[in-house]
C-alpha cells in the first residue's frame, strides 16, 4: 500500500531557511521518485495536504501533487473510498506514468498527516522556525480536525 514517507533524520536547514530532506511515496517494494529523493518536505507536504484535504472532503475529484525539485508529480483520483495514484515523470514534451496503484483514501490521509506531523516535530525539536513551517503546522491541524476527525 502506498504511503508518504519523509525521513526526518535527513532534514537540514540552509542559510536561506529552506528545509530540505528525503521525501517519497513508498509502497511495499518501490519508491517514487526514488529511495533518496531530496526535496523540500515542509513545502511539499503542505501542498499535498492542501490538495488531498480538498479531495477527501469532496471539494475536488482529483488532487495534483508535485515535488518542488525535478520533473515529478502524482495525481490522486477519488473512486469511492479509494484513490488511484498515478506517479508521473515529465519529459520535454510529454509525461510518463512510472508507477500506479490504488489505496484507501483514509489510510493514505492518515499516513500523510503522520508524516507531516513528524516533520513538524523534528523541525521544532531543532528549534527551526519559518513561515513555511507555520503553514504546515496549520495544515496538519486542519487535516486532523476536518479530515481525520481528531
C-alpha positions as a Markdown table, in Angstrom:
| # | Residue | x | y | z |
|---|---|---|---|---|
| 1 | Unk | 0.0 | 0.0 | 0.0 |
| 2 | Unk | 1.3 | 3.5 | -0.9 |
| 3 | Unk | 2.2 | 5.9 | 1.9 |
| 4 | Unk | 4.0 | 9.2 | 2.2 |
| 5 | Unk | 7.5 | 8.8 | 3.8 |
| 6 | Unk | 9.6 | 11.7 | 4.9 |
| 7 | Unk | 13.0 | 10.8 | 6.5 |
| 8 | Unk | 13.3 | 13.2 | 9.4 |
| 9 | Unk | 16.9 | 12.1 | 10.1 |
| 10 | Unk | 17.9 | 13.7 | 6.8 |
| 11 | Unk | 16.3 | 17.1 | 7.5 |
| 12 | Unk | 18.7 | 20.1 | 7.1 |
| 13 | Unk | 18.2 | 23.8 | 7.1 |
| 14 | Unk | 20.1 | 26.1 | 4.7 |
| 15 | Unk | 21.3 | 29.6 | 5.4 |
| 16 | Unk | 18.2 | 30.8 | 3.5 |
| 17 | Unk | 16.0 | 29.0 | 6.0 |
| 18 | Unk | 14.8 | 26.4 | 3.4 |
| 19 | Unk | 14.4 | 23.0 | 5.0 |
| 20 | Unk | 15.4 | 20.0 | 2.8 |
| 21 | Unk | 15.3 | 16.3 | 3.3 |
| 22 | Unk | 14.3 | 12.9 | 1.8 |
| 23 | Unk | 10.7 | 12.6 | 0.9 |
| 24 | Unk | 8.9 | 10.0 | -1.3 |
| 25 | Unk | 5.9 | 7.9 | -1.9 |
| 26 | Unk | 6.5 | 4.3 | -0.9 |
| 27 | Unk | 4.7 | 1.0 | -1.5 |
| 28 | Unk | 5.9 | -2.5 | -0.5 |
| 29 | Unk | 8.9 | -2.6 | -2.8 |
| 30 | Unk | 9.1 | 0.7 | -4.8 |
| 31 | Unk | 9.6 | 4.3 | -4.1 |
| 32 | Unk | 8.7 | 7.4 | -6.1 |
| 33 | Unk | 10.7 | 9.3 | -7.3 |
| 34 | Unk | 13.3 | 7.1 | -5.5 |
| 35 | Unk | 14.6 | 6.0 | -2.1 |
| 36 | Unk | 16.8 | 9.0 | -1.6 |
| 37 | Unk | 14.8 | 11.8 | -3.2 |
| 38 | Unk | 15.9 | 15.1 | -1.6 |
| 39 | Unk | 13.4 | 17.9 | -1.8 |
| 40 | Unk | 11.7 | 20.5 | 0.5 |
| 41 | Unk | 9.4 | 18.3 | 2.6 |
| 42 | Unk | 7.9 | 21.2 | 4.6 |
| 43 | Unk | 6.7 | 22.9 | 1.4 |
| 44 | Unk | 5.8 | 19.8 | -0.4 |
| 45 | Unk | 3.9 | 18.2 | 2.4 |
| 46 | Unk | 1.9 | 21.5 | 2.8 |
| 47 | Unk | 1.0 | 21.4 | -0.9 |
| 48 | Unk | 0.0 | 17.7 | -0.7 |
| 49 | Unk | -2.1 | 18.3 | 2.5 |
| 50 | Unk | -3.9 | 21.1 | 0.9 |
| 51 | Unk | -4.7 | 19.2 | -2.3 |
| 52 | Unk | -5.6 | 15.9 | -0.6 |
| 53 | Unk | -7.8 | 17.5 | 2.1 |
| 54 | Unk | -9.9 | 19.0 | -0.7 |
| 55 | Unk | -10.1 | 15.6 | -2.3 |
| 56 | Unk | -11.1 | 13.9 | 0.9 |
| 57 | Unk | -13.8 | 16.5 | 1.7 |
| 58 | Unk | -15.3 | 16.1 | -1.7 |
| 59 | Unk | -14.4 | 19.6 | -2.9 |
| 60 | Unk | -12.3 | 18.1 | -5.7 |
| 61 | Unk | -12.3 | 14.8 | -7.6 |
| 62 | Unk | -8.6 | 14.8 | -8.4 |
| 63 | Unk | -5.6 | 16.1 | -6.4 |
| 64 | Unk | -2.4 | 17.2 | -8.3 |
| 65 | Unk | 0.6 | 16.8 | -6.0 |
| 66 | Unk | 4.0 | 17.8 | -7.2 |
| 67 | Unk | 7.5 | 17.7 | -5.9 |
| 68 | Unk | 9.3 | 21.0 | -5.8 |
| 69 | Unk | 12.5 | 19.7 | -7.4 |
| 70 | Unk | 12.7 | 17.7 | -10.6 |
| 71 | Unk | 10.1 | 16.6 | -13.1 |
| 72 | Unk | 8.0 | 14.5 | -10.7 |
| 73 | Unk | 4.3 | 14.7 | -9.6 |
| 74 | Unk | 1.5 | 12.4 | -8.8 |
| 75 | Unk | -2.3 | 12.6 | -9.3 |
| 76 | Unk | -4.8 | 11.2 | -6.9 |
| 77 | Unk | -8.2 | 10.5 | -8.3 |
| 78 | Unk | -11.0 | 9.5 | -5.9 |
| 79 | Unk | -13.1 | 6.4 | -6.6 |
| 80 | Unk | -15.4 | 6.0 | -3.7 |
| 81 | Unk | -13.4 | 5.3 | -0.6 |
| 82 | Unk | -10.2 | 4.7 | -2.6 |
| 83 | Unk | -7.8 | 6.8 | -4.6 |
| 84 | Unk | -5.9 | 5.9 | -7.7 |
| 85 | Unk | -2.4 | 7.2 | -7.6 |
| 86 | Unk | -0.6 | 7.9 | -10.9 |
| 87 | Unk | 3.0 | 8.9 | -10.4 |
| 88 | Unk | 4.4 | 10.8 | -13.3 |
| 89 | Unk | 7.7 | 12.0 | -14.7 |
| 90 | Unk | 7.6 | 15.0 | -17.1 |
| 91 | Unk | 9.8 | 14.9 | -20.1 |
| 92 | Unk | 10.4 | 17.8 | -22.6 |
| 93 | Unk | 7.2 | 17.3 | -24.5 |
| 94 | Unk | 5.4 | 14.5 | -22.7 |
| 95 | Unk | 4.6 | 12.8 | -19.4 |
| 96 | Unk | 5.1 | 9.2 | -18.5 |
| 97 | Unk | 3.3 | 7.3 | -15.7 |
| 98 | Unk | 6.0 | 5.4 | -13.9 |
| 99 | Unk | 4.1 | 4.0 | -11.0 |
| 100 | Unk | 0.4 | 3.4 | -10.4 |
| 101 | Unk | -1.8 | 1.9 | -7.7 |
| 102 | Unk | -4.9 | 2.1 | -5.6 |
| 103 | Unk | -5.1 | 2.8 | -1.9 |
| 104 | Unk | -7.8 | 3.5 | 0.7 |
| 105 | Unk | -8.2 | 7.3 | 0.9 |
| 106 | Unk | -8.4 | 7.4 | 4.7 |
| 107 | Unk | -5.3 | 5.3 | 5.1 |
| 108 | Unk | -3.4 | 7.5 | 2.7 |
| 109 | Unk | -4.5 | 10.6 | 4.5 |
| 110 | Unk | -3.5 | 9.2 | 7.9 |
| 111 | Unk | -0.1 | 8.4 | 6.6 |
| 112 | Unk | 0.2 | 11.9 | 5.1 |
| 113 | Unk | -0.8 | 13.6 | 8.3 |
| 114 | Unk | 1.5 | 11.4 | 10.4 |
| 115 | Unk | 4.5 | 12.1 | 8.1 |
| 116 | Unk | 3.8 | 15.9 | 8.1 |
| 117 | Unk | 3.4 | 15.8 | 11.9 |
| 118 | Unk | 6.8 | 14.0 | 12.3 |
| 119 | Unk | 8.4 | 16.6 | 10.1 |
| 120 | Unk | 6.9 | 19.5 | 12.1 |
| 121 | Unk | 8.0 | 17.8 | 15.4 |
| 122 | Unk | 11.6 | 17.2 | 14.1 |
| 123 | Unk | 11.9 | 20.8 | 13.0 |
| 124 | Unk | 10.6 | 22.2 | 16.3 |
| 125 | Unk | 12.9 | 19.9 | 18.3 |
| 126 | Unk | 15.8 | 21.5 | 16.4 |
| 127 | Unk | 14.5 | 25.0 | 17.1 |
| 128 | Unk | 13.8 | 25.8 | 13.4 |
| 129 | Unk | 11.3 | 28.4 | 12.6 |
| 130 | Unk | 9.8 | 29.6 | 9.3 |
| 131 | Unk | 6.6 | 30.8 | 7.6 |
| 132 | Unk | 6.5 | 27.5 | 5.7 |
| 133 | Unk | 6.8 | 25.5 | 8.9 |
| 134 | Unk | 4.0 | 27.6 | 10.4 |
| 135 | Unk | 1.8 | 27.0 | 7.4 |
| 136 | Unk | 2.5 | 23.2 | 7.5 |
| 137 | Unk | 1.5 | 23.2 | 11.2 |
| 138 | Unk | -1.8 | 24.9 | 10.4 |
| 139 | Unk | -2.5 | 22.5 | 7.6 |
| 140 | Unk | -1.8 | 19.5 | 9.8 |
| 141 | Unk | -4.2 | 20.9 | 12.4 |
| 142 | Unk | -6.9 | 21.4 | 9.8 |
| 143 | Unk | -6.4 | 17.9 | 8.3 |
| 144 | Unk | -6.5 | 16.3 | 11.8 |
| 145 | Unk | -9.7 | 18.0 | 12.7 |
| 146 | Unk | -11.6 | 18.2 | 9.4 |
| 147 | Unk | -10.4 | 15.1 | 7.6 |
| 148 | Unk | -9.2 | 12.7 | 10.2 |
| 149 | Unk | -11.7 | 13.6 | 12.9 |
| 150 | Unk | -9.1 | 14.1 | 15.6 |
